[in-house]
Tab-separated table of C-alpha atoms in Angstrom:
chain	number	residue	atom	x	y	z
A	124	UNK	CA	-87.523	56.824	145.087
A	125	UNK	CA	-85.714	53.357	145.138
A	126	UNK	CA	-86.371	50.015	147.480
A	127	UNK	CA	-84.239	48.662	149.557
A	128	UNK	CA	-80.512	46.296	147.118
A	129	UNK	CA	-80.082	42.774	148.817
A	130	UNK	CA	-76.826	41.896	149.410
A	131	UNK	CA	-75.977	37.941	149.581
A	132	UNK	CA	-72.541	37.446	150.228
A	133	UNK	CA	-70.949	35.253	152.583
A	134	UNK	CA	-67.233	37.432	152.785
A	135	UNK	CA	-67.692	39.996	155.774
A	136	UNK	CA	-65.497	41.845	153.763
A	137	UNK	CA	-66.896	42.079	151.206
A	138	UNK	CA	-70.530	43.313	152.411
A	139	UNK	CA	-69.054	45.711	153.674
A	140	UNK	CA	-67.281	47.285	151.358
A	141	UNK	CA	-70.861	46.741	148.775
A	142	UNK	CA	-72.867	48.052	152.352
A	143	UNK	CA	-70.502	50.659	152.386
A	144	UNK	CA	-70.250	51.902	148.154
A	145	UNK	CA	-73.930	51.548	148.346
A	146	UNK	CA	-74.915	54.227	151.034
A	147	UNK	CA	-72.480	56.239	149.698
A	148	UNK	CA	-74.322	56.511	146.301
A	149	UNK	CA	-77.901	56.824	148.728
A	150	UNK	CA	-79.471	53.462	148.412
A	151	UNK	CA	-80.416	51.305	152.015
A	152	UNK	CA	-78.455	47.992	151.584
A	153	UNK	CA	-80.127	44.752	153.129
A	154	UNK	CA	-77.311	42.184	153.944
A	155	UNK	CA	-77.711	38.921	154.440
A	156	UNK	CA	-74.398	36.161	154.539
A	157	UNK	CA	-75.890	32.737	152.473
A	158	UNK	CA	-78.186	31.873	149.693
A	159	UNK	CA	-80.444	30.618	152.212
A	160	UNK	CA	-80.729	34.106	153.710
A	161	UNK	CA	-80.770	35.634	151.074
A	162	UNK	CA	-84.243	33.544	149.335
A	163	UNK	CA	-85.464	34.065	153.062
A	164	UNK	CA	-85.002	37.671	152.303
A	165	UNK	CA	-87.236	37.186	149.331
A	166	UNK	CA	-89.892	34.942	150.069
A	167	UNK	CA	-90.523	36.984	153.023
A	168	UNK	CA	-92.888	40.052	153.552
A	169	UNK	CA	-90.366	42.419	152.320
A	170	UNK	CA	-89.896	41.352	149.248
A	171	UNK	CA	-90.862	43.875	147.331
A	172	UNK	CA	-88.695	46.313	149.135
A	173	UNK	CA	-85.845	45.173	146.969
A	174	UNK	CA	-84.998	46.521	144.255
A	175	UNK	CA	-81.899	45.072	143.268
A	176	UNK	CA	-80.124	42.329	144.360
A	177	UNK	CA	-75.997	41.595	144.692
A	178	UNK	CA	-75.380	37.971	144.227
A	179	UNK	CA	-72.234	36.393	145.206
A	180	UNK	CA	-71.727	33.791	143.128
A	181	UNK	CA	-69.493	31.039	145.097
A	182	UNK	CA	-70.601	30.216	148.499
A	183	UNK	CA	-70.883	27.672	150.374
A	184	UNK	CA	-74.381	25.511	150.630
A	185	UNK	CA	-76.765	27.488	147.897
A	186	UNK	CA	-74.599	29.175	146.065
A	187	UNK	CA	-75.454	32.484	143.715
A	188	UNK	CA	-76.131	29.848	140.557
A	189	UNK	CA	-78.230	27.507	143.414
A	190	UNK	CA	-79.669	31.557	144.303
A	191	UNK	CA	-80.957	32.359	140.490
A	192	UNK	CA	-82.056	29.054	140.157
A	193	UNK	CA	-84.775	29.206	142.689
A	194	UNK	CA	-85.571	32.787	142.198
A	195	UNK	CA	-86.874	31.336	138.795
A	196	UNK	CA	-88.685	29.005	139.621
A	197	UNK	CA	-90.239	31.227	142.637
A	198	UNK	CA	-90.700	33.706	139.349
A	199	UNK	CA	-88.660	36.262	141.218
A	200	UNK	CA	-88.154	38.901	138.998
A	201	UNK	CA	-86.144	41.617	140.481
A	202	UNK	CA	-82.482	42.033	138.704
A	203	UNK	CA	-79.433	40.662	139.612
A	204	UNK	CA	-75.583	41.980	139.569
A	205	UNK	CA	-73.532	38.664	139.949
A	206	UNK	CA	-70.334	39.118	141.916
A	207	UNK	CA	-67.531	36.594	141.780
A	208	UNK	CA	-63.252	36.842	141.593
A	209	UNK	CA	-63.320	34.525	138.981
A	210	UNK	CA	-63.942	36.390	135.788
A	211	UNK	CA	-62.894	34.003	133.581
A	212	UNK	CA	-66.024	33.364	130.552
A	213	UNK	CA	-67.515	30.591	131.932
A	214	UNK	CA	-68.591	31.658	134.761
A	215	UNK	CA	-70.389	34.913	133.063
A	216	UNK	CA	-71.516	31.905	130.282
A	217	UNK	CA	-73.209	30.317	133.479
A	218	UNK	CA	-75.038	33.222	135.177
A	219	UNK	CA	-76.290	35.103	132.418
A	220	UNK	CA	-78.108	31.424	131.223
A	221	UNK	CA	-79.612	31.521	134.758
A	222	UNK	CA	-80.972	34.806	134.803
A	223	UNK	CA	-78.746	37.795	135.531
A	224	UNK	CA	-79.089	41.544	135.291
A	225	UNK	CA	-75.245	42.692	134.603
A	226	UNK	CA	-72.115	40.136	136.431
A	227	UNK	CA	-69.050	42.845	138.147
A	228	UNK	CA	-65.870	41.057	139.125
A	229	UNK	CA	-64.542	41.529	142.609
A	230	UNK	CA	-63.170	44.105	143.944
A	231	UNK	CA	-65.954	46.201	142.028
A	232	UNK	CA	-64.814	49.851	142.190
A	233	UNK	CA	-67.983	51.798	144.209
A	234	UNK	CA	-68.479	53.202	140.359
A	235	UNK	CA	-68.506	50.503	138.543
A	236	UNK	CA	-71.384	48.996	141.172
A	237	UNK	CA	-73.684	52.320	140.504
A	238	UNK	CA	-73.554	52.090	136.828
A	239	UNK	CA	-75.184	48.049	137.756
A	240	UNK	CA	-77.156	48.880	139.488
A	241	UNK	CA	-78.984	52.560	138.007
A	242	UNK	CA	-78.352	49.842	134.552
A	243	UNK	CA	-80.695	47.155	136.528
A	244	UNK	CA	-82.786	49.983	137.727
A	245	UNK	CA	-83.298	51.326	134.654
A	246	UNK	CA	-84.120	48.357	132.814
A	247	UNK	CA	-87.283	47.585	135.209
A	248	UNK	CA	-88.522	50.593	134.716
A	249	UNK	CA	-89.092	50.319	131.233
A	250	UNK	CA	-90.200	46.879	132.368
A	251	UNK	CA	-92.945	48.015	134.466
A	252	UNK	CA	-94.279	50.532	131.634
A	253	UNK	CA	-94.367	47.491	129.502
A	254	UNK	CA	-96.743	45.444	131.697
A	255	UNK	CA	-98.735	48.495	132.234
A	256	UNK	CA	-99.198	49.448	128.953
A	257	UNK	CA	-99.619	45.811	128.188
A	258	UNK	CA	-103.141	45.871	130.524
A	259	UNK	CA	-103.858	49.299	129.557
A	260	UNK	CA	-103.940	47.853	126.055
A	261	UNK	CA	-105.995	44.288	127.238
A	262	UNK	CA	-106.146	41.220	125.456
A	263	UNK	CA	-106.847	39.992	121.613
A	264	UNK	CA	-106.463	37.146	120.383
A	265	UNK	CA	-103.477	35.581	119.399
A	266	UNK	CA	-102.898	33.436	116.410
A	267	UNK	CA	-100.636	31.574	113.703
A	268	UNK	CA	-100.281	35.237	111.835
A	269	UNK	CA	-98.919	36.763	114.787
A	270	UNK	CA	-95.946	34.856	115.650
A	271	UNK	CA	-92.814	36.785	114.154
A	272	UNK	CA	-90.927	34.272	111.958
A	273	UNK	CA	-90.062	33.879	107.815
A	274	UNK	CA	-87.715	30.514	108.930
A	275	UNK	CA	-89.089	27.198	106.705
A	276	UNK	CA	-88.351	25.572	110.216
A	277	UNK	CA	-91.404	26.282	111.775
A	278	UNK	CA	-94.090	26.283	108.989
A	279	UNK	CA	-94.058	22.671	109.886
A	280	UNK	CA	-95.473	23.751	113.390
A	281	UNK	CA	-97.467	26.338	111.958
A	282	UNK	CA	-99.332	23.966	110.380
A	283	UNK	CA	-99.717	20.739	112.579
A	284	UNK	CA	-101.076	23.647	115.156
A	285	UNK	CA	-103.589	25.374	112.453
A	286	UNK	CA	-104.516	21.644	112.010
A	287	UNK	CA	-104.741	21.584	115.840
A	288	UNK	CA	-106.847	24.420	116.334
A	289	UNK	CA	-109.895	23.150	114.224
A	290	UNK	CA	-110.042	19.719	116.409
A	291	UNK	CA	-110.083	18.984	120.333
A	292	UNK	CA	-107.715	16.509	120.773
A	293	UNK	CA	-104.983	16.960	123.537
A	294	UNK	CA	-101.550	18.481	122.824
A	295	UNK	CA	-97.441	18.110	123.185
A	296	UNK	CA	-94.877	20.326	122.632
A	297	UNK	CA	-91.910	20.069	123.278
A	298	UNK	CA	-88.991	22.147	122.583
A	299	UNK	CA	-86.241	23.629	124.639
A	300	UNK	CA	-86.646	26.237	127.147
A	301	UNK	CA	-87.497	29.927	125.390
A	302	UNK	CA	-88.689	29.022	122.156
A	303	UNK	CA	-91.843	29.187	122.410
A	304	UNK	CA	-94.229	26.824	123.196
A	305	UNK	CA	-96.506	28.581	125.416
A	306	UNK	CA	-96.568	30.747	122.048
A	307	UNK	CA	-98.115	28.035	120.155
A	308	UNK	CA	-100.309	27.128	122.400
A	309	UNK	CA	-101.652	30.210	122.611
A	310	UNK	CA	-102.572	30.416	118.826
A	311	UNK	CA	-103.608	27.142	118.616
A	312	UNK	CA	-106.572	28.750	121.084
A	313	UNK	CA	-107.102	31.695	119.289
A	314	UNK	CA	-107.105	30.218	115.928
A	315	UNK	CA	-109.897	27.593	117.409
A	316	UNK	CA	-113.958	27.964	118.109
A	317	UNK	CA	-112.584	28.260	122.096
A	318	UNK	CA	-110.362	31.355	120.855
A	319	UNK	CA	-113.279	33.829	123.313
A	320	UNK	CA	-113.727	31.275	126.500
A	321	UNK	CA	-110.459	30.922	128.844
A	322	UNK	CA	-107.231	30.422	128.475
A	323	UNK	CA	-105.603	28.943	131.901
A	324	UNK	CA	-101.531	29.163	132.453
A	325	UNK	CA	-99.629	26.079	135.399
A	326	UNK	CA	-96.461	26.197	135.059
A	327	UNK	CA	-96.038	22.925	136.693
A	328	UNK	CA	-92.992	22.917	137.802
A	329	UNK	CA	-92.822	26.439	139.593
A	330	UNK	CA	-95.328	24.320	141.819
A	331	UNK	CA	-94.677	23.042	145.666
A	332	UNK	CA	-94.926	19.229	145.219
A	333	UNK	CA	-97.268	19.401	148.204
A	334	UNK	CA	-99.502	21.830	146.380
A	335	UNK	CA	-99.536	20.968	143.220
A	336	UNK	CA	-103.237	18.627	143.849
A	337	UNK	CA	-105.182	21.953	145.383
A	338	UNK	CA	-103.722	24.388	142.704
A	339	UNK	CA	-104.648	21.531	139.707
A	340	UNK	CA	-107.863	20.041	141.801
A	341	UNK	CA	-109.029	22.311	144.384
A	342	UNK	CA	-109.604	21.807	147.745
A	343	UNK	CA	-112.660	22.346	150.609
A	344	UNK	CA	-112.290	24.578	153.213
A	345	UNK	CA	-110.334	23.348	156.117
A	346	UNK	CA	-108.964	20.543	154.366
A	347	UNK	CA	-105.749	21.034	155.191
A	348	UNK	CA	-103.519	23.315	157.437
A	349	UNK	CA	-103.591	26.624	155.763
A	350	UNK	CA	-106.836	25.802	153.294
A	351	UNK	CA	-108.648	29.026	155.052
A	352	UNK	CA	-110.972	29.143	151.555
A	353	UNK	CA	-111.957	27.544	149.248
A	354	UNK	CA	-110.170	26.761	146.078
A	355	UNK	CA	-111.548	25.278	142.826
A	356	UNK	CA	-108.696	24.945	140.735
A	357	UNK	CA	-107.047	25.480	137.205
A	358	UNK	CA	-109.549	22.441	136.086
A	359	UNK	CA	-112.663	23.801	137.046
A	360	UNK	CA	-110.877	27.500	136.054
A	361	UNK	CA	-110.289	26.717	132.183
A	362	UNK	CA	-113.925	24.947	132.408
A	363	UNK	CA	-115.005	25.238	128.565
A	364	UNK	CA	-111.655	27.145	127.155
A	365	UNK	CA	-108.401	25.734	127.093
A	366	UNK	CA	-105.493	24.594	129.323
A	367	UNK	CA	-101.855	24.796	129.241
A	368	UNK	CA	-100.035	22.356	131.283
A	369	UNK	CA	-96.287	23.717	130.727
A	370	UNK	CA	-93.021	21.877	132.334
A	371	UNK	CA	-95.816	18.774	132.976
A	372	UNK	CA	-92.987	16.722	133.207
A	373	UNK	CA	-91.960	17.873	136.368
A	374	UNK	CA	-95.940	16.691	137.894
A	375	UNK	CA	-94.901	13.794	140.930
A	376	UNK	CA	-95.819	10.431	140.350
A	377	UNK	CA	-99.141	10.848	142.834
A	378	UNK	CA	-100.211	14.114	140.309
A	379	UNK	CA	-99.883	11.956	137.641
A	380	UNK	CA	-102.147	9.411	138.289
A	381	UNK	CA	-104.816	12.291	139.380
A	382	UNK	CA	-104.038	13.946	136.111
A	383	UNK	CA	-104.939	11.182	134.053
A	384	UNK	CA	-108.389	10.955	135.097
A	385	UNK	CA	-109.524	13.879	134.357
A	386	UNK	CA	-108.227	13.819	130.962
A	387	UNK	CA	-109.891	10.333	130.190
A	388	UNK	CA	-113.476	11.319	132.421
A	389	UNK	CA	-113.219	14.980	131.872
A	390	UNK	CA	-114.225	15.128	135.756
A	391	UNK	CA	-112.097	15.950	139.236
A	392	UNK	CA	-111.976	15.179	142.701
A	393	UNK	CA	-110.610	18.571	144.641
A	394	UNK	CA	-109.000	17.935	147.720
A	395	UNK	CA	-111.281	17.297	151.026
A	396	UNK	CA	-114.306	17.007	148.387
A	397	UNK	CA	-117.110	14.435	148.651
A	398	UNK	CA	-118.163	14.171	144.885
A	399	UNK	CA	-116.345	15.353	142.003
A	400	UNK	CA	-116.519	18.140	139.626
A	401	UNK	CA	-116.730	17.783	135.284
A	402	UNK	CA	-115.177	19.670	133.332
A	403	UNK	CA	-115.058	20.611	129.819
A	404	UNK	CA	-111.569	20.889	128.734
A	405	UNK	CA	-109.108	21.866	126.042
A	406	UNK	CA	-105.518	19.967	127.088
A	407	UNK	CA	-102.205	21.475	125.540
A	408	UNK	CA	-99.460	20.357	127.496
A	409	UNK	CA	-95.850	21.161	126.709
A	410	UNK	CA	-92.454	20.337	128.164
A	411	UNK	CA	-88.713	21.028	127.529
A	412	UNK	CA	-87.728	17.431	128.502
A	413	UNK	CA	-87.481	14.083	126.675
A	414	UNK	CA	-90.890	13.403	128.515
A	415	UNK	CA	-89.869	9.308	126.692
A	416	UNK	CA	-87.133	8.622	128.294
A	417	UNK	CA	-88.831	9.614	131.538
A	418	UNK	CA	-90.658	7.168	131.267
A	419	UNK	CA	-87.880	4.885	130.755
A	420	UNK	CA	-86.633	5.645	133.287
A	421	UNK	CA	-89.998	5.448	135.877
A	422	UNK	CA	-89.912	10.024	136.492
A	423	UNK	CA	-93.518	9.458	134.553
A	424	UNK	CA	-96.177	6.966	133.992
A	425	UNK	CA	-95.916	5.172	130.081
A	426	UNK	CA	-100.145	5.528	130.288
A	427	UNK	CA	-100.391	9.344	130.745
A	428	UNK	CA	-97.695	10.262	128.037
A	429	UNK	CA	-99.477	8.174	125.161
A	430	UNK	CA	-102.739	9.999	126.543
A	431	UNK	CA	-101.506	13.387	126.619
A	432	UNK	CA	-99.361	12.971	123.037
A	433	UNK	CA	-102.092	12.139	120.632
A	434	UNK	CA	-100.543	14.868	118.175
A	435	UNK	CA	-96.995	16.309	119.202
A	436	UNK	CA	-95.599	19.145	117.895
A	437	UNK	CA	-91.593	20.246	118.202
A	438	UNK	CA	-90.612	23.616	118.416
A	439	UNK	CA	-86.732	24.383	117.379
A	440	UNK	CA	-84.455	25.903	118.878
A	441	UNK	CA	-83.639	29.858	117.111
A	442	UNK	CA	-80.550	28.395	116.585
A	443	UNK	CA	-81.893	26.722	113.802
A	444	UNK	CA	-83.789	29.462	112.816
A	445	UNK	CA	-80.893	32.029	112.647
A	446	UNK	CA	-82.900	33.053	110.153
A	447	UNK	CA	-86.021	34.617	111.663
A	448	UNK	CA	-83.286	37.164	114.098
A	449	UNK	CA	-83.296	40.026	112.916
A	450	UNK	CA	-87.263	39.696	112.211
A	451	UNK	CA	-87.418	39.337	116.253
A	452	UNK	CA	-84.800	41.862	117.021
A	453	UNK	CA	-87.317	44.816	114.896
A	454	UNK	CA	-90.791	43.265	116.419
A	455	UNK	CA	-88.486	43.852	120.112
A	456	UNK	CA	-87.428	46.754	119.421
A	457	UNK	CA	-91.054	48.044	118.483
A	458	UNK	CA	-91.935	46.845	121.439
A	459	UNK	CA	-90.322	48.257	123.477
A	460	UNK	CA	-90.133	51.779	121.729
A	461	UNK	CA	-93.965	52.910	122.541
A	462	UNK	CA	-92.447	52.756	126.445
A	463	UNK	CA	-90.271	56.272	125.422
A	464	UNK	CA	-91.590	58.132	122.542
A	465	UNK	CA	-89.201	60.508	122.518
A	466	UNK	CA	-86.509	58.540	122.365
A	467	UNK	CA	-87.132	56.332	119.638
A	468	UNK	CA	-84.505	54.130	117.742
A	469	UNK	CA	-83.176	53.954	114.249
A	470	UNK	CA	-81.634	50.408	113.844
A	471	UNK	CA	-79.474	48.322	115.452
A	472	UNK	CA	-75.947	48.315	113.028
A	473	UNK	CA	-75.322	44.974	110.222
A	474	UNK	CA	-72.126	43.797	112.758
A	475	UNK	CA	-74.742	43.946	115.599
A	476	UNK	CA	-77.438	41.682	113.812
A	477	UNK	CA	-74.628	39.492	112.063
A	478	UNK	CA	-73.109	39.365	115.825
A	479	UNK	CA	-76.580	38.143	116.387
A	480	UNK	CA	-77.505	35.820	114.174
A	481	UNK	CA	-73.491	34.106	114.804
A	482	UNK	CA	-74.623	32.898	118.550
A	483	UNK	CA	-76.554	29.836	119.448
A	484	UNK	CA	-78.845	31.457	121.924
A	485	UNK	CA	-79.380	28.685	124.241
A	486	UNK	CA	-82.087	30.415	126.377
A	487	UNK	CA	-83.910	30.436	122.870
A	488	UNK	CA	-86.934	33.603	122.063
A	489	UNK	CA	-87.065	34.400	125.793
A	490	UNK	CA	-82.843	34.919	125.360
A	491	UNK	CA	-82.780	36.865	122.828
A	492	UNK	CA	-85.932	39.136	124.083
A	493	UNK	CA	-83.989	39.789	127.298
A	494	UNK	CA	-80.644	40.961	125.371
A	495	UNK	CA	-82.536	43.369	122.991
A	496	UNK	CA	-85.008	44.989	125.744
A	497	UNK	CA	-81.466	45.179	127.515
A	498	UNK	CA	-79.867	46.819	125.211
A	499	UNK	CA	-82.464	49.443	123.863
A	500	UNK	CA	-83.330	50.643	126.773
A	501	UNK	CA	-79.212	51.258	127.662
A	502	UNK	CA	-78.599	52.635	124.460
A	503	UNK	CA	-76.505	56.043	124.310
A	504	UNK	CA	-77.311	56.567	120.042
A	505	UNK	CA	-80.567	56.037	118.497
A	506	UNK	CA	-78.642	52.744	117.027
A	507	UNK	CA	-77.848	49.233	118.599
A	508	UNK	CA	-74.090	48.359	118.235
A	509	UNK	CA	-72.193	45.381	118.820
A	510	UNK	CA	-70.835	47.767	122.381
A	511	UNK	CA	-74.460	47.422	123.551
A	512	UNK	CA	-74.280	43.629	123.621
A	513	UNK	CA	-71.435	42.914	125.580
A	514	UNK	CA	-71.652	39.586	127.350
A	515	UNK	CA	-72.619	37.684	123.475
A	516	UNK	CA	-70.245	39.587	122.087
A	517	UNK	CA	-67.017	37.786	124.172
A	518	UNK	CA	-68.622	34.987	123.116
A	519	UNK	CA	-68.724	35.614	119.327
A	520	UNK	CA	-65.335	37.753	118.570
A	521	UNK	CA	-63.373	35.198	116.886
A	522	UNK	CA	-66.528	33.410	114.440
A	523	UNK	CA	-67.468	37.609	113.190
A	524	UNK	CA	-65.437	40.280	112.108
A	525	UNK	CA	-65.952	42.871	114.580
A	526	UNK	CA	-63.860	45.126	113.235
A	527	UNK	CA	-64.531	45.543	109.561
A	528	UNK	CA	-64.950	48.259	107.745
A	529	UNK	CA	-67.996	48.434	106.370
A	530	UNK	CA	-69.198	46.961	103.397
A	531	UNK	CA	-65.910	44.511	103.163
A	532	UNK	CA	-66.558	42.058	105.367
A	533	UNK	CA	-69.222	39.267	106.364
A	534	UNK	CA	-70.679	41.255	109.165
A	535	UNK	CA	-71.727	43.746	106.977
A	536	UNK	CA	-73.189	42.201	104.214
A	537	UNK	CA	-75.367	39.106	105.503
A	538	UNK	CA	-76.911	41.285	107.987
A	539	UNK	CA	-77.754	44.322	106.053
A	540	UNK	CA	-76.870	47.505	107.515
A	541	UNK	CA	-79.923	49.252	110.328
A	542	UNK	CA	-83.150	47.761	111.199
A	543	UNK	CA	-85.641	50.318	110.014
A	544	UNK	CA	-89.300	50.866	111.164
A	545	UNK	CA	-89.913	50.457	107.080
A	546	UNK	CA	-87.486	47.564	106.194
A	547	UNK	CA	-86.115	44.637	107.884
A	548	UNK	CA	-82.090	44.242	105.977
A	549	UNK	CA	-81.326	47.192	102.982
A	550	UNK	CA	-77.497	47.771	102.839
A	551	UNK	CA	-78.399	50.522	99.131
A	552	UNK	CA	-82.169	50.926	99.588
A	553	UNK	CA	-84.594	50.524	96.384
A	554	UNK	CA	-81.091	49.058	94.368
A	555	UNK	CA	-79.108	50.217	92.377
A	556	UNK	CA	-77.830	51.345	88.685
A	557	UNK	CA	-75.526	48.404	87.109
A	558	UNK	CA	-72.676	51.020	86.757
A	559	UNK	CA	-73.457	51.729	90.840
A	560	UNK	CA	-73.414	48.337	91.328
A	561	UNK	CA	-70.281	47.438	89.576
A	562	UNK	CA	-68.326	50.588	91.877
A	563	UNK	CA	-69.169	49.156	94.266
A	564	UNK	CA	-66.261	47.804	96.506
A	565	UNK	CA	-66.136	44.267	95.587
A	566	UNK	CA	-65.536	42.132	99.086
A	567	UNK	CA	-62.160	39.745	99.074
A	568	UNK	CA	-62.114	36.323	99.513
A	569	UNK	CA	-63.419	35.428	103.158
A	570	UNK	CA	-66.753	37.513	102.940
A	571	UNK	CA	-69.271	37.458	101.518
A	572	UNK	CA	-71.786	39.562	98.735
A	573	UNK	CA	-75.767	39.587	100.202
A	574	UNK	CA	-76.129	41.718	96.335
A	575	UNK	CA	-75.781	40.062	92.495
A	576	UNK	CA	-74.323	42.311	90.188
A	577	UNK	CA	-77.886	44.526	89.504
A	578	UNK	CA	-77.510	46.200	93.437
A	579	UNK	CA	-80.407	43.850	94.771
A	580	UNK	CA	-80.933	41.126	97.417
A	581	UNK	CA	-79.513	37.693	97.353
A	582	UNK	CA	-81.556	34.350	97.427
A	583	UNK	CA	-80.617	33.668	101.738
A	584	UNK	CA	-79.799	29.884	99.860
A	585	UNK	CA	-77.499	31.053	97.737
A	586	UNK	CA	-75.667	32.824	100.336
A	587	UNK	CA	-76.128	30.042	102.648
A	588	UNK	CA	-74.668	27.327	100.455
A	589	UNK	CA	-71.682	29.993	99.296
A	590	UNK	CA	-70.699	30.504	103.226
A	591	UNK	CA	-70.972	26.255	103.897
A	592	UNK	CA	-68.282	25.779	101.050
A	593	UNK	CA	-66.581	28.890	101.986
A	594	UNK	CA	-66.203	26.869	105.752
A	595	UNK	CA	-65.658	23.571	104.349
A	596	UNK	CA	-63.057	24.957	102.376
A	597	UNK	CA	-61.238	27.481	105.713
A	598	UNK	CA	-61.176	24.740	108.558
A	599	UNK	CA	-59.721	21.783	105.554
A	600	UNK	CA	-62.784	19.509	105.387
A	601	UNK	CA	-63.077	19.071	109.029
A	602	UNK	CA	-66.698	18.467	109.595
A	603	UNK	CA	-67.169	18.740	113.218
A	604	UNK	CA	-65.297	21.795	112.592
A	605	UNK	CA	-67.241	23.695	110.201
A	606	UNK	CA	-70.185	22.307	112.569
A	607	UNK	CA	-69.065	24.695	115.298
A	608	UNK	CA	-67.582	27.410	114.129
A	609	UNK	CA	-71.261	27.813	111.888
A	610	UNK	CA	-73.241	27.159	114.846
A	611	UNK	CA	-75.208	24.418	113.356
A	612	UNK	CA	-75.176	20.503	114.699
A	613	UNK	CA	-73.375	17.950	112.543
A	614	UNK	CA	-76.380	16.340	111.137
A	615	UNK	CA	-77.843	19.803	110.462
A	616	UNK	CA	-74.645	20.128	108.621
A	617	UNK	CA	-75.245	16.958	106.985
A	618	UNK	CA	-78.641	17.564	105.938
A	619	UNK	CA	-77.656	20.273	104.170
A	620	UNK	CA	-75.129	19.527	102.484
A	621	UNK	CA	-77.398	16.240	101.298
A	622	UNK	CA	-80.371	18.905	100.297
A	623	UNK	CA	-77.233	21.035	98.840
A	624	UNK	CA	-75.555	17.521	97.027
A	625	UNK	CA	-72.232	18.457	98.277
A	626	UNK	CA	-70.433	15.316	99.376
A	627	UNK	CA	-68.805	15.513	102.911
A	628	UNK	CA	-66.711	12.757	101.952
A	629	UNK	CA	-64.888	14.748	99.504
A	630	UNK	CA	-62.646	16.867	101.977
A	631	UNK	CA	-61.827	20.617	100.809
A	632	UNK	CA	-64.048	22.003	97.713
A	633	UNK	CA	-63.258	24.716	95.252
A	634	UNK	CA	-63.695	28.103	96.824
A	635	UNK	CA	-66.851	29.533	95.325
A	636	UNK	CA	-66.406	31.401	92.307
A	637	UNK	CA	-67.751	35.546	92.067
């Protein structure tokens, strides 16, 4: 028996229509008329009864995006189906970036709503099973060997992390949300001499300001209203091990003073306590913000910044390490497979993989994992296709040739064919004879060859160079457009041109001879 469906909409007509549709399909509805009222339900004692949220995006006061942000901050992981009369692509992108599961345009038909709800419940059930399976398997130490990457952009991260693991100095991990900063922190801990000690994580951005000090440093019973028991705090909990402070840029200034003392002196002052408590921790901090800019703006203490920034590690975004996408996709598909052994996916189509590699992934690896997870659970066939990634497809259509015949388009040759259990990208098997290779249809201009004359996969650097030259030629040397279409920043494009010895001022380049 599924739980209730929470409807959040300021329009009384729409509320009645949606409630009637849900009742028709046997669901129980909880109806609210504003974003604030919806959050009250999700924060209240009946929150566990809610299985899915149907959320209007355009509302006075706290709108739908605000509700999605608040849910993320409070770690409320209930799937959300957003609906609005404004069905433009920008609305879809914004909602999905903020964690929406699905999107329907008003007035949504009862069948469309039921499909969205069924899909959400199906994904939620598989996710719960994955969590239970993970708990049954237990822990184990994560090391850098466990990180899924083949990208040169990550080589520096791994080298710096391995050196950091051998010391005890404070580390600051920087990077956009979703790039895997906590994964790097866990690999550092798992590779050092504290690997068997506690690893305690604190998301500083998700703690209410009035509770930060208590959660970090602890409190005595009766020290403030609601303090019915003694709480030791995260610093003491992590004693002898590693404390990971995620989103440290969100800490209030008054707490930053106490944090500085804790880092410098190795001791904390519990709220309401009469004496300090000595702690021995390895401190790793992380942020998606520019802390140096926050120091200049007076939002972060300069002395604390330099105390934390002893050993900085920058984790690049996924758009700068697209080589990792095939391996990450395979890893996420394998991670999902044990939840339903009877229905194991064979892989992902070449076109779908090329489409995923063409997308910019503003939510980085976390967004990719969610997309592959959803697609894998809802797929009808045994191979993932572009149809399983509708939101991604809507944004890259026109950049990737989604309608090309196999073997003739860039999507098939660059990505390879299907991701299988024993290999990531292989279009032909072990290799072709000379005769077989010459018989293979040759790509026309506007496409790239993935195989050389002997049927072997070409080096990634060769394909990249050819792609850059093709793009410069195709867009007549307009470098801003070239960078945008390749999905990289202009600075990255100019760096690659310099590496390959191409003069960016030369404008058009000759087409690469086949």
